[in-house]
Structures are given as structure tokens and as C-alpha cells.
XYZ file of C-alpha atoms in Angstrom:
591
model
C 95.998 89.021 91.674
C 94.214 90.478 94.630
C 95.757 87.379 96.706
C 98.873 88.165 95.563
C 98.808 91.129 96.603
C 97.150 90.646 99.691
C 100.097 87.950 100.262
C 102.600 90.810 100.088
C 100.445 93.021 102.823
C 98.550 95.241 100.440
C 95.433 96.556 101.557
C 93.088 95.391 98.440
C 92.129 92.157 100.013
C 91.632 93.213 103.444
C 89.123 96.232 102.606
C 87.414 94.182 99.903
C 86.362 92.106 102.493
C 84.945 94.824 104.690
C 82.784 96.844 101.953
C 81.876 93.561 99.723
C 78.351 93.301 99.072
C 78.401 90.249 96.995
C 80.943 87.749 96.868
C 81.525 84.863 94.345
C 84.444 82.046 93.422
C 83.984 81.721 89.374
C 84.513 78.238 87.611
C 83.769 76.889 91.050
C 83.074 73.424 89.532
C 86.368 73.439 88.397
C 89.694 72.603 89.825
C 91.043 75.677 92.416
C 93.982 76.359 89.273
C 91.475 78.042 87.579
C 89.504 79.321 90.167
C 88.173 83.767 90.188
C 87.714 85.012 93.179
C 84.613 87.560 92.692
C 83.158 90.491 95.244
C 80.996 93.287 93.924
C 81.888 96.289 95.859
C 80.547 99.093 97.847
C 82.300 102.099 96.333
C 81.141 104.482 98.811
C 82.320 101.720 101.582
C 85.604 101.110 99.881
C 86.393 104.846 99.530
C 85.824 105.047 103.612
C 87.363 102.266 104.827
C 90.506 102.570 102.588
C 91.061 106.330 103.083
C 90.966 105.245 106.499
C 94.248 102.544 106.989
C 95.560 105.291 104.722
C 95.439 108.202 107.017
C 96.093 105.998 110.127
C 99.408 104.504 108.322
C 102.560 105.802 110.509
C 105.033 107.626 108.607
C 102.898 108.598 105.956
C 101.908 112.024 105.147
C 99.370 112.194 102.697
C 99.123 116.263 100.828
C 95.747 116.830 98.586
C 96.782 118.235 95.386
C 97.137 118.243 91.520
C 100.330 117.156 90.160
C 100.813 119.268 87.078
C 104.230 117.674 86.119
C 107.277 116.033 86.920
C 110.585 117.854 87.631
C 114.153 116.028 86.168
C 117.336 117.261 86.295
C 120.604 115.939 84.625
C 122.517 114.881 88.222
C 122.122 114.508 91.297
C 123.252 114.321 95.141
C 126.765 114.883 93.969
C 126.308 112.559 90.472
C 128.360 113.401 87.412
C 126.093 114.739 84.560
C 126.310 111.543 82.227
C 123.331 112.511 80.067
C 120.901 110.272 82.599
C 117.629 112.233 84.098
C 116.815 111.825 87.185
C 113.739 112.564 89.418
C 113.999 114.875 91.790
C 110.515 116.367 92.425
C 106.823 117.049 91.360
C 105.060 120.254 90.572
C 101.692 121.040 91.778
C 99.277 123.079 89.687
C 99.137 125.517 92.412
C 103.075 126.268 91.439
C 104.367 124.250 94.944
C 106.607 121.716 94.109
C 107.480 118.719 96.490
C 110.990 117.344 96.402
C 111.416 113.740 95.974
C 113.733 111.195 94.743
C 111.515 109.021 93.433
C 107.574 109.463 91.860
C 104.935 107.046 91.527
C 102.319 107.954 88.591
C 99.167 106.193 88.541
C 97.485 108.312 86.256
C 94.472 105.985 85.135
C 92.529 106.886 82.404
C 93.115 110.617 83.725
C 96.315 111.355 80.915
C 95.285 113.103 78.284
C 91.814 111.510 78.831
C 88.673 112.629 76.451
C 84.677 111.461 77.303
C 82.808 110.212 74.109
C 78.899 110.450 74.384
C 77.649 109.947 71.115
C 79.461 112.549 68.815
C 80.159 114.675 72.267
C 83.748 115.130 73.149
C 85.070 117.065 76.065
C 87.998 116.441 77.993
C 87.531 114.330 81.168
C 89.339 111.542 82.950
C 86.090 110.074 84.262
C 82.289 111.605 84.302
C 82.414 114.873 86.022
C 86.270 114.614 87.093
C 89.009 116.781 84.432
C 91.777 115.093 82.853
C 95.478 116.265 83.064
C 97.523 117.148 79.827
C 100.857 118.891 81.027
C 102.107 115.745 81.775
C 101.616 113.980 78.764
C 103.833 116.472 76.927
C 106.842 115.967 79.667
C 106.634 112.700 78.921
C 106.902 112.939 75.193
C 109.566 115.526 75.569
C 111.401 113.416 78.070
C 111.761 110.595 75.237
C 108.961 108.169 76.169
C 106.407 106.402 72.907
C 102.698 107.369 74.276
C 100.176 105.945 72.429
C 96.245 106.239 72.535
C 93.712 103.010 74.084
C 90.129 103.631 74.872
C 87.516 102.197 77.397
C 83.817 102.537 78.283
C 81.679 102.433 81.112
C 77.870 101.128 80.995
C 74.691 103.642 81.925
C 73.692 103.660 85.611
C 70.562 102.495 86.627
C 67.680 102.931 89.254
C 66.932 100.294 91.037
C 63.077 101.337 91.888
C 62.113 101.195 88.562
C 63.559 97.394 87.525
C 61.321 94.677 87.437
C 62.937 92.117 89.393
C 60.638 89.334 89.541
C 61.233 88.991 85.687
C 64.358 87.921 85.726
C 67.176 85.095 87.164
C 68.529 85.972 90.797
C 72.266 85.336 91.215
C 72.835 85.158 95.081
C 76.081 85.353 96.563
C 78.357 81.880 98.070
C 77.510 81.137 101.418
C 80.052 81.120 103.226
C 81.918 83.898 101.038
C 85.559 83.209 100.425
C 87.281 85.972 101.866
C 90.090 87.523 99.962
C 92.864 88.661 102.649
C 94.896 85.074 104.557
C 94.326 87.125 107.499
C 90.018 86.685 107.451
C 88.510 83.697 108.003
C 85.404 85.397 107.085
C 84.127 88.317 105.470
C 82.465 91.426 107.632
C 79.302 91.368 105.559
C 76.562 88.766 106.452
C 73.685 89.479 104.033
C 74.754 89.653 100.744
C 72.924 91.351 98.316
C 71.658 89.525 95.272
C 72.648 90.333 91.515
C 70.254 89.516 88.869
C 71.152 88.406 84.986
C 68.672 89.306 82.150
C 70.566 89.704 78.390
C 69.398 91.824 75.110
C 67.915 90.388 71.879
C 67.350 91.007 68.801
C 65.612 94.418 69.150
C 68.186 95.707 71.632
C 70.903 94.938 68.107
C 68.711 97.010 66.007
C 68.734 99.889 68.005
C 72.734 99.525 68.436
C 73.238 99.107 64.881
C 70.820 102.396 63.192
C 73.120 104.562 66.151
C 76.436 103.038 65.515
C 77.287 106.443 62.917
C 76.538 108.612 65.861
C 78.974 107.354 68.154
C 82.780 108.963 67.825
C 84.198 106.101 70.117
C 83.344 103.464 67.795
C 86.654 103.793 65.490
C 89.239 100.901 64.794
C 92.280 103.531 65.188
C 92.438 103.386 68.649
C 92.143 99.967 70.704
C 89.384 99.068 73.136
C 89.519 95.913 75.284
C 88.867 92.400 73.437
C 88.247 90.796 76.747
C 84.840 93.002 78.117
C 84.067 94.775 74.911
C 81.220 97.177 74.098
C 78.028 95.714 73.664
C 78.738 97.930 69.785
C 82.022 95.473 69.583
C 79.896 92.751 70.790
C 77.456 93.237 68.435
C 79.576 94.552 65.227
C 81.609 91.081 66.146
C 79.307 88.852 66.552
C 76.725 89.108 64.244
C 74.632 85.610 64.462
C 74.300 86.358 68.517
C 70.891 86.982 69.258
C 71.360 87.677 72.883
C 74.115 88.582 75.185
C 74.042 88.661 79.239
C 73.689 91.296 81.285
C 74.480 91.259 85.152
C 72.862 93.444 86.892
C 74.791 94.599 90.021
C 73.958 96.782 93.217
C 76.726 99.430 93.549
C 76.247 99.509 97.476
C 74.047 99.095 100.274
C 73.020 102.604 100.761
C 72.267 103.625 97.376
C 69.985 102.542 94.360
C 72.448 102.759 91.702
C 72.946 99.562 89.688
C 75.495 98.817 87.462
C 74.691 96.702 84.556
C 77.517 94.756 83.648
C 78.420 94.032 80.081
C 76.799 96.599 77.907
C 79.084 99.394 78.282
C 78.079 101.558 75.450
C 79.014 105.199 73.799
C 75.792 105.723 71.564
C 74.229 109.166 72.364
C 71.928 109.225 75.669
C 68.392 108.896 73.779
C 69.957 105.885 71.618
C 70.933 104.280 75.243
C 67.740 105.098 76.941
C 65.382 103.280 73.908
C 68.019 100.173 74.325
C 67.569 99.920 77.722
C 63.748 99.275 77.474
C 63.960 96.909 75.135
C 65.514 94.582 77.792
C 63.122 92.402 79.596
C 63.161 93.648 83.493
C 64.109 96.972 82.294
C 61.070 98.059 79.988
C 60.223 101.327 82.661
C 64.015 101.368 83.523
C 65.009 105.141 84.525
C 68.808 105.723 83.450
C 70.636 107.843 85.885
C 73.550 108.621 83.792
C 74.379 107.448 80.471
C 77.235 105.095 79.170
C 80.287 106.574 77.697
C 83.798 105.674 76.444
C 86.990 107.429 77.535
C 90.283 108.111 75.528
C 93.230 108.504 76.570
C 97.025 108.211 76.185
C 99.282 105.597 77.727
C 102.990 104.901 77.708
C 104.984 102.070 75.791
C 105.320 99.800 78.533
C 108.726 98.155 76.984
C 110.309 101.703 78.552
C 109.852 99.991 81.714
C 112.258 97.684 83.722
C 110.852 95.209 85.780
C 110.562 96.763 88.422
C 108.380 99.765 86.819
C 111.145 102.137 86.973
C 111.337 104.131 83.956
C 114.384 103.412 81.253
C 114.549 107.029 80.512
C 114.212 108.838 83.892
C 116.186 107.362 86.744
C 113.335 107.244 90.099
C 110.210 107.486 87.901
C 107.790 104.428 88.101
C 104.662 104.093 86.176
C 101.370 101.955 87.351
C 98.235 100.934 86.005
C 96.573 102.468 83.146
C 99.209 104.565 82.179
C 101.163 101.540 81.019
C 98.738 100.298 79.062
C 96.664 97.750 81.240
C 92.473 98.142 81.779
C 91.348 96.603 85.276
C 91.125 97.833 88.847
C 93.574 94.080 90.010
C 96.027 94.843 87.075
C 96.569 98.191 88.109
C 96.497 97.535 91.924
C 99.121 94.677 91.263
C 101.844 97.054 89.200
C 101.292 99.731 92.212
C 102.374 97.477 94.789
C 105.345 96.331 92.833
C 106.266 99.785 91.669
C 105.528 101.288 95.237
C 107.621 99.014 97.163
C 110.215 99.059 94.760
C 110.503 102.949 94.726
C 110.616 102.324 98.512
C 113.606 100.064 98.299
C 115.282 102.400 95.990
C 114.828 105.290 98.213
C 116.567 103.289 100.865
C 119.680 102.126 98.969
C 117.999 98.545 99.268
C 117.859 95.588 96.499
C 114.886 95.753 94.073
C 111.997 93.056 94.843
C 111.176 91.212 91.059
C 108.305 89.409 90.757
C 109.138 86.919 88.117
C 106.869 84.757 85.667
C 107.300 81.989 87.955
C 106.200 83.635 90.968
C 102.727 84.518 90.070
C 100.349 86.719 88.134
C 101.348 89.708 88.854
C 104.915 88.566 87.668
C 103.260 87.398 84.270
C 101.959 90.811 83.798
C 104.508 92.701 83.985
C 106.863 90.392 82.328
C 104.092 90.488 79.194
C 104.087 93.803 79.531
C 107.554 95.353 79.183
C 109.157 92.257 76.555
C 105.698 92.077 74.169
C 104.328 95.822 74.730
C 100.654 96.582 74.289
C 98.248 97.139 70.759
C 95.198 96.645 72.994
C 94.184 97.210 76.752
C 95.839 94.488 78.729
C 93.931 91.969 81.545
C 95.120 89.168 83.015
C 94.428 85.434 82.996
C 94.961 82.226 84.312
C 95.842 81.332 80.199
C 98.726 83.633 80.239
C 100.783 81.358 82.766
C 102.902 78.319 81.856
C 102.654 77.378 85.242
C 98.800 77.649 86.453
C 99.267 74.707 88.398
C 101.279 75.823 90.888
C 100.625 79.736 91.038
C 97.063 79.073 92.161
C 94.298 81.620 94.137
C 94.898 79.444 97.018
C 98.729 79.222 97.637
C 99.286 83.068 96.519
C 100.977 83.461 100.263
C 103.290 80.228 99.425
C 104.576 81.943 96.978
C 104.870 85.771 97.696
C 104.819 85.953 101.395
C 108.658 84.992 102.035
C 109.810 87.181 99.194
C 107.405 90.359 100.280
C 108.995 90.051 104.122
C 112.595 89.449 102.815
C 111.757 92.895 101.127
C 110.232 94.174 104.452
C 107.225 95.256 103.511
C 105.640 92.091 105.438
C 104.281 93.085 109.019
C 104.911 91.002 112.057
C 100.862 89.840 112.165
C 101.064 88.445 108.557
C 104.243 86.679 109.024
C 102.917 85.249 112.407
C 99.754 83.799 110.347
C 101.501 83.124 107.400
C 104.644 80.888 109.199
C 102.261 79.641 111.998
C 99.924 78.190 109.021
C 102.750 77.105 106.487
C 104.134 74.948 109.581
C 100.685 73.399 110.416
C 100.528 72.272 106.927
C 103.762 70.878 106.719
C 103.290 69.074 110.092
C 99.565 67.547 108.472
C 101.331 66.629 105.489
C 104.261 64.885 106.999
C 101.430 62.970 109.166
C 100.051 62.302 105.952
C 102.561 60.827 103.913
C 104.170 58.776 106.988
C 100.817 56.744 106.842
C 101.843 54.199 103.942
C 100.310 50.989 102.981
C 99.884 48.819 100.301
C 96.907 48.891 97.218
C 95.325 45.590 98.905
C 95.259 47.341 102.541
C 93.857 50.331 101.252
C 91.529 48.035 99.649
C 90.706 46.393 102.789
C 89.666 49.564 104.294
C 87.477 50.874 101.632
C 89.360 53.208 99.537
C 89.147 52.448 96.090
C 92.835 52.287 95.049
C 94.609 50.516 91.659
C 95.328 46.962 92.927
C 99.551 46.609 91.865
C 102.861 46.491 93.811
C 103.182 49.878 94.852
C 102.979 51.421 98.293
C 100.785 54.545 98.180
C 100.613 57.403 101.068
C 97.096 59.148 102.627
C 98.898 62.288 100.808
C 98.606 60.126 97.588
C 95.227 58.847 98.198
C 93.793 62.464 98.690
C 94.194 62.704 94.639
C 91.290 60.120 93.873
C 88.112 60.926 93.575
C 85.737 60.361 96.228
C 88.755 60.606 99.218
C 88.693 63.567 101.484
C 90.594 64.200 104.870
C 87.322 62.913 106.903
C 87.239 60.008 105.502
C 91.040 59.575 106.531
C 90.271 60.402 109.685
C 90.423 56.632 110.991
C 93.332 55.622 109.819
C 95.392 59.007 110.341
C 93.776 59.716 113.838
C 95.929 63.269 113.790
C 93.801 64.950 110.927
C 91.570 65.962 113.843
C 93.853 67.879 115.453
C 94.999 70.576 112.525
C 92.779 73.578 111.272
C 90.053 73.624 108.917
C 92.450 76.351 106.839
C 95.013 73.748 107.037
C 93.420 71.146 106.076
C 91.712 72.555 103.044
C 95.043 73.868 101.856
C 96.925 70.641 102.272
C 94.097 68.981 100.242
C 94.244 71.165 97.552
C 98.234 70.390 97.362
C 97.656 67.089 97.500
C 95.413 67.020 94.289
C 98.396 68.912 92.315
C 101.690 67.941 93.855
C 102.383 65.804 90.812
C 101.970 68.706 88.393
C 103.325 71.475 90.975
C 106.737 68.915 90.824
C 106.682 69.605 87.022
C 106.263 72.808 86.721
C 108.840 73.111 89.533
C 111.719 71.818 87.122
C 110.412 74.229 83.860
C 110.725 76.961 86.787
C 114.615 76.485 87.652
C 114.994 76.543 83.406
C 113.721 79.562 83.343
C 114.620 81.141 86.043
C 118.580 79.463 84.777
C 117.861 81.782 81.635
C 117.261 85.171 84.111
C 120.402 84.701 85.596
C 122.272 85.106 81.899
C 122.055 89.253 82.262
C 122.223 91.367 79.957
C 124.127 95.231 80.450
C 121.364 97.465 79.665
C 123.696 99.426 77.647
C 124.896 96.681 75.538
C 125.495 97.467 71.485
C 122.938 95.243 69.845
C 124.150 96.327 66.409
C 127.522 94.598 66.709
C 126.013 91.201 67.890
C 126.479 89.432 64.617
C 123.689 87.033 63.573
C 120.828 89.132 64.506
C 118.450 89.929 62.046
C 117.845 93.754 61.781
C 114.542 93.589 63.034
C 115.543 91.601 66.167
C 118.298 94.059 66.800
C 115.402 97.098 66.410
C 113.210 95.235 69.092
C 116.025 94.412 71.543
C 117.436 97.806 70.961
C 113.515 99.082 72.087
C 113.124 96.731 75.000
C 116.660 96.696 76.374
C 116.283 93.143 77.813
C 118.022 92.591 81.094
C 118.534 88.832 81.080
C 118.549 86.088 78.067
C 115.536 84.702 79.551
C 113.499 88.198 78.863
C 115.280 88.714 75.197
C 113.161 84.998 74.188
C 109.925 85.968 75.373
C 110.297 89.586 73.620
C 107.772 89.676 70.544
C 109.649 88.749 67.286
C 112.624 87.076 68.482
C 113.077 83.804 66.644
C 114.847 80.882 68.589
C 118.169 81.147 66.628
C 118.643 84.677 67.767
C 117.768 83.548 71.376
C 120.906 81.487 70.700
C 122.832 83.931 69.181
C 122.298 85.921 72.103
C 123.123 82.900 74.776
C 126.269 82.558 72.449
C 127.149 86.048 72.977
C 126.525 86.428 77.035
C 128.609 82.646 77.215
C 131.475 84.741 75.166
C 131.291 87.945 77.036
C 131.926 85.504 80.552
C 134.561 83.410 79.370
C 136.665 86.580 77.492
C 135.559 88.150 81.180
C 136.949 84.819 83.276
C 140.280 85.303 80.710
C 140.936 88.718 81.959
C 139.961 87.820 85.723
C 142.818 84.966 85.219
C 145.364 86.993 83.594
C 144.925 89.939 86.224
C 145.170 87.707 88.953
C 148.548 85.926 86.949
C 149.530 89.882 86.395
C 149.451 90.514 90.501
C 151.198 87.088 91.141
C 153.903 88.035 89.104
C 154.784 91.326 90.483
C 154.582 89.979 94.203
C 157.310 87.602 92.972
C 159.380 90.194 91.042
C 159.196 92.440 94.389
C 160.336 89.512 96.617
């Protein structure tokens, strides 16, 4: 989701690439559908080099300060009072309040947030940072479901006092993808290594006689199921006798290392005997322990899709606070919230990201129809269309829309058109080159003998064929990019498939365009099981398309529905007929 964002001009991709330390493409070996692009960051780098474009952004003025709560008020600008809130500021906890028309919260894991340490509980956001509380009570009183998720965070280690030598090095790729279209290559040139050792037996032992002193370990709130605890891991998978830990450098001017996948909430002393009994880490100094955090989130079916709040009219909610766990997931619902609340503020059209335009589109789609039970992530599983909404082709997708929105700067859009018209130029080269199965033969390429004509676009999809070895036959190849050629190879390999999941795409984007009024009286829709109506009553669909995917709607009240919007437009075409009939008639009378 970083690429989609980065295709939309966000910053995420851009800085990653200057404060990096380590970057790596997961499931390499595998087709670029599936492919994770990886960087381990420096935070100290990140902070820098972000607060930077931040400051030097024009128009932006950035005020340091604790929001305490949100002001509403009944109407606005002139607006009848028709029981709607509105936004129209925020309040400070030193009393100031700022005027706005619209508010972004991106609270984290800040709302309402509580630090477990064993059987220690204070309130806390993150270590040594306080929570906020006022606003979790303005948004219960305002009408909104919060509920309660939890997370964790593993101990911090010091590097000078891990045994290194014991264990398996995991070096960066060279050359590191970069994640921003605009880079060709990353600022850092020596990576730093990461190193992978796991626990055993002993290291379960020492989890299990300390699992009744640890508050965080409780089944009545959620954790996440996708990077659990090593207590989950461990209370879940009992015949495991090991599970890996990667060890991770936090930055290139510090010692801290963060070791990934044993985030843990046993007391301090419990922590400190586990981490010994690791091999690499047997004189291991911890320099803070592991702990879990609390806190509350909102039902994110109050949400519409563009993150604007059901309940209070200019009031858009991000990241944690609707119920997601991940610093991408969150980054992706600010961007679309952000520029949204933008366009709003501006009297322009909304920008939705739909399922079939990417990730980030998934997400939030998953997120306001099905709601949340556990912290929400992201992955390449939850699209119906992974073949085409790929890593590589994030600015194919998202680019166009993000400058029809204008939040797309002139250098982007230079890059992004200049390189979308080399490859179209390379692949029209490509495909003009046509021959039959025995000429192809003839020169080498190991092709099906039969009747059919195939193209050097075609021929890219067997194994063995790349654009070099294409390069006597289509004498042009030589002239495009080495970014344009890799692309056009990778859309060579899944044209096929990116045509199929093309046609699925205009079904369901057909089923978007069947709105639904947000106000609409589900209870007089006859057909529709109570429960349906009690779900579609709670997540206020806005199109027939987003009423199927909602959790607990069967297919025959899809239909019901589909019946009902196809009734609504015909009565509605009746009366557009008949007032039109109405008009002619009284022009006639008065003639």
C-alpha cells in the first residue's frame, strides 16, 4: 500500500527511501502479484526527514498542541438545524480552540490507550508518551459504537551484547527496490544486515509458568491474528518447538535492536530470563521491556467511504482509531481521508478508492461493510483481483485518479505520463512483430507448433524469453528504458489474467453505480430478513454493490435490494415522464 500511496504523491515512499537501512522484496521467487516490498527503517532518520517536507510544504501551517476534543454544532454557515452535527472546530487542552470545517483524527493507539507490563497498568498511548480520554467520551456521546482491541510491542535490545556470529545473517537486496516511481534508487548504499535466530523449547516454558502474571493475555479484548504474541503463538500452537525471530537494527546511529516476532507482556524479569534462553542472546542486555497496549477504537461501519463520519458531517477518522494495526494501513486511510477532507473543504467531488482500484480500496471497503472483531492488516488474499492491482503497476492504477483529484504534482505526472507512454510505445513495437509457431521456431524460441500467429508481447509469457533475447528480431527494445522495459515485461506475463479480471471489474463496479439514499427506510423493504435489515440499517450502504459484500447479507436479499433500487428508478422515470407530459400540456392549453 506504500506504492499506492506513493502513486497518489504521498510522502511514505519517498522518505522510506531516504532513512531505509535495510531493504527487501518478500516472496521474491514468486510472481510480482504477490510480491512485499520490505525496508527496515531508521526512526530517528524518518522522524527528520519527514518533519522536514512537512515544514517546507507551502500553505501549510503546522501548530504543536494537544487536541483535547472536538467541537460540533447543530448548523452551520447559514444551514437549517436538521438534527445533523457538524464540525466546526477543535479544542486544545490549553483551552484555545482552532476553527475548522473539517478534522482529521489519527489517534493511534493514543484513545483511551492503557500499557500492560505484567499485572502493571497505567495509562499510556505508547512507552513514556500519555494517552488522551476526553475524546473518547465525545465520541460516545456524539452516537458513535467504540469498542476495545489490543497490541504489543517486543523488548528492545543492545546490540553490544548479541552474539552475532551464532546466528543466520539476512543481508539486504542488492540493488534495493526503491519504493517511490520517482527513485530509481534508494539514498542508502550499505545496508545494514538483520540476523534470524528463533526460541525453543525452554524459551515456551518460561512463557507458559508467567502466562497468570500477565493482564494483557485475556480473550475479551482482540489482539492481532496476523503477528501475534509470542504468548498467542505459543498458547496456539502448542506442538511448535521453535518460532523465528528477526533481529533488526532500529538505525544507523544507535544500538537498539528490535527483535521481531516475540512481542510479549509478561512482567520484565519473566522477559529478561526468556531472552537468554535464545541462542545469540544468552548475555543479551534488554533496554526496555515488551508490553501490550489497550485501547479503544471506533466501529468502522460509521464511516462512508471516504472516512467521513456518518454521524458528524466534516469529521474523518484514520488508522488505528478505526480499528486497523499497521503503520501502511493507517498511512493508506490518512491519505484517503486527508485528501478527501481537502476536497470537501473546497466544494470539490470526493476521490473513492474502490475494491477494484487497489489495496487501499480493499481496506476500506472491508472495513466499513464487514466492521472489525480483531485488529485489521492487509493482504494480497483479500483482493479478487491480485492480478492486476500489483506492487508494480500501483501508478497505473492510482496516478490518473490522484491528479484528476489534484493532489498529483506536475513532477509526478511528468514521470508518470512520460513512462506510461514509453511503455505503450514498447508494447505496440512489441505486438506489431508477429509471426508464425514454425518461424518462431526457426529462430530459437521454443513456441507450441499449431496454426496460430503469436506476437513478441505473447512470447514474453514463456518461460525462458526475456526482452534481450528479443532484441534481434525487435531491434527497437534497445532504445526504451530499463524501467520500461521491466514494467512492460511484467504486463506481458499477466495480460491474459489482467483482461479477466478487467470484465469482473466493470460487474462490480455496474453494482456501485445502483446507489443507495443514505437515508433510505430499510424496515419497509419487504423480503428482508430482520437481521439483514439490522445490519443495513448499521452500515447504511451507499450502493447495491456495498449492501452484498456487507457481513450477513444472503444473495436473495442482495436481490431484494437490486429489485427495490430497479423499482425506485422506474416509479422515478414514471414521474419524470408524467411531469414532463404535465408541462407539455399546459404550454398547449396556454397557446
Amino acid at each position: 500500500m506504500i506504492r499506492e500511496i506513493d502513486a497518489l504523491d504521498g510522502l511514505c515512499g519517498r522518505i522510506v527511501d531516504k532513512a531505509g537501512v535495510q531493504f527487501r522484496v518478500l516472496n521474491k521467487k514468486k510472481g510480482p502479484a504477490v510480491w512485499g516490498p520490505r525496508a527496515q527503517i531508521d526512526r530517528e532518520l524518518y522522524k527528520k526527514e519527514m518533519k522536514a517536507e512537512i515544514i517546507s510544504t507551502n500553505g501549510l501551517d503546522v501548530v504543536e498542541g494537544k487536541v483535547a476534543d472536538i467541537v460540533t454544532s447543530p448548523g452551520r454557515d447559514g444551514i437549517e438545524d436538521n438534527g445533523d452535527k457538524y464540525i466546526v472546530g477543535v479544542r486544545l487542552e490549553s483551552g484555545e480552540i482552532l476553527g475548522c470545517r473539517k478534522v482529521v483524527i489519527t489517534t493511534g493507539t493514543f484513545l483511551g490507550g492503557e500499557v500492560h507490563i505484567g499485572m502493571d497498568v497505567f495509562p499510556s498511548g505508547r512507552m513514556g508518551e500519555a494517552a488522551t480520554f476526553g475524546l473518547s467520551k465525545s465520541l460516545r456521546e456524539a452516537g458513535f459504537d467504540l469498542g476495545r482491541l489490543k497490541t504489543g510491542t517486543p523488548p528492545r535490545l543492545d546490540r553490544k551484547t548479541i552474539d552475532f556470529s551464532a546466528l543466520e545473517v539476512q543481508p539486504g537486496d542488492d540493488p534495493a527496490m526503491p519504493f517511490s516511481y520517482l527513485n530509481e534508487e534508494v539514498t542508502v548504499q550499505d545496508q545494514l544486515n538483520c540476523y534470524s535466530t528463533s526460541t525453543n523449547p525452554a524459551t515456551h516454558d518460561i512463557i507458559r509458568e508467567n502466562l497468570s502474571k500477565s493482564v494483557h493475555i485475556r480473550e475479551t479484548v482482540k489482539g492481532p491474528r496476523y503477528c501475534p504474541s509470542i504468548e498467542s503463538k505459543i498458547i496456539r500452537f502448542q506442538d511448535k518447538e521453535q518460532h523465528i525471530i528477526w533481529l533488526e537494527p532500529e538505525g544507523f546511529e544507535t544500538d537498539v535492536i528490535y527483535p521481531n516476532g516475540i512481542s510479549m507482556t509478561v512482567p520484565a524479569e519473566a522477559q529478561r530470563a526468556m531472552l537468554r534462553s535464545i541462542k545469540g542472546l544468552e548475555n543479551v542486555t534488554m533496554l526496555q521491556p515488551g508490553y501490550g497496549v489497550e485501547y479503544d477504537y471506533v466501529d468502522p461501519r460509521n464511516l462512508r467511504p471516504t472516512l467521513e463520519t456518518k454521524l458528524i458531517s466534516g469529521l474523518y477518522l484514520a488508522g488505528q482509531i478505526n480499528g486497523t494495526t499497521g503503520y501502511e494501513e493507517a498511512a493508506a486511510q490518512g491519505i484517503v481521508a486527508g485528501i478527501n477532507a481537502g476536497l470537501a473543504a473546497q466544494g470539490k467531488a470526493e476521490m473513492i478508492v474502490s475494491r477494484g482500484d487497489g489495496y487501499i480500496g480493499i481496506m476500506i471497503d472491508d472495513l466499513i461493510t464487514k466492521g472489525v472483531s480483531e485488529p485489521y492488516r492487509i493482504f494480497t488474499s483479500r483482493s479478487e483481483y491480485r492480478m492486476s492491482a500489483r506492487a508494480d503497476n500501483a501508478d497505473l492504477r492510482l496516478t490518473t485518479m490522484g491528479r484528476r483529484a489534484g493532489v498529483v504534482g506536475d513532477k509526478r505526472w511528468v514521470h508518470f505520463t512520460d513512462l506510461s507512454q514509453e511503455m505503450k510505445s514498447l508494447q505496440r513495437h512489441l505486438e506489431a512483430t508477429k509471426m508464425s509457431s514454425t518461424s518462431w521456431i526457426e529462430k530459437g524460441f521454443r513456441v507450441h507448433q499449431d496454426s496460430s500467429n503469436r506476437s513478441a508481447f505473447d512470447l514474453l509469457r514463456l518461460s525462458g524469453v526475456s526482452l534481450e533475447s528479443l532484441v534481434p528480431h525487435v531491434p527497437a527494445i534497445s532504445s526504451f528504458s530499463p524501467a520500461a522495459r521491466q514494467r512492460v515485461s511484467i504486463e506481458s506475463v499477466y495480460a491474459p489474467y489482467v483482461q479477466q479480471q478487467s470484465a469482473a471489474i466493470r460487474v462490480f463496479e455496474r453494482d456501485e453505480q445502483l446507489k443507495l439514499p443514505l437515508d433510505l427506510d430499510y424496515s419497509s423493504i419487504h423480503g428482508l430478513s430482520t437481521e439483514e435489515k439490522r445490519i443495513l440499517e448499521v452500515v447504511r450502504p451507499g450502493s447495491v454493490g456495498m449492501a452484498r459484500r456487507c457481513e450477513g447479507i444472503t444473495p436473495a436479499g442482495a436481490l431484494r435490494l437490486l429489485a427495490f433500487v430497479r423499482g425506485a428508478r422506474e416509479k422515478e422515470r414514471r414521474y419524470t415522464a408524467w411531469q414532463e407530459l404535465q408541462a407539455r400540456k399546459e404550454q398547449f392549453v396556454g397557446m
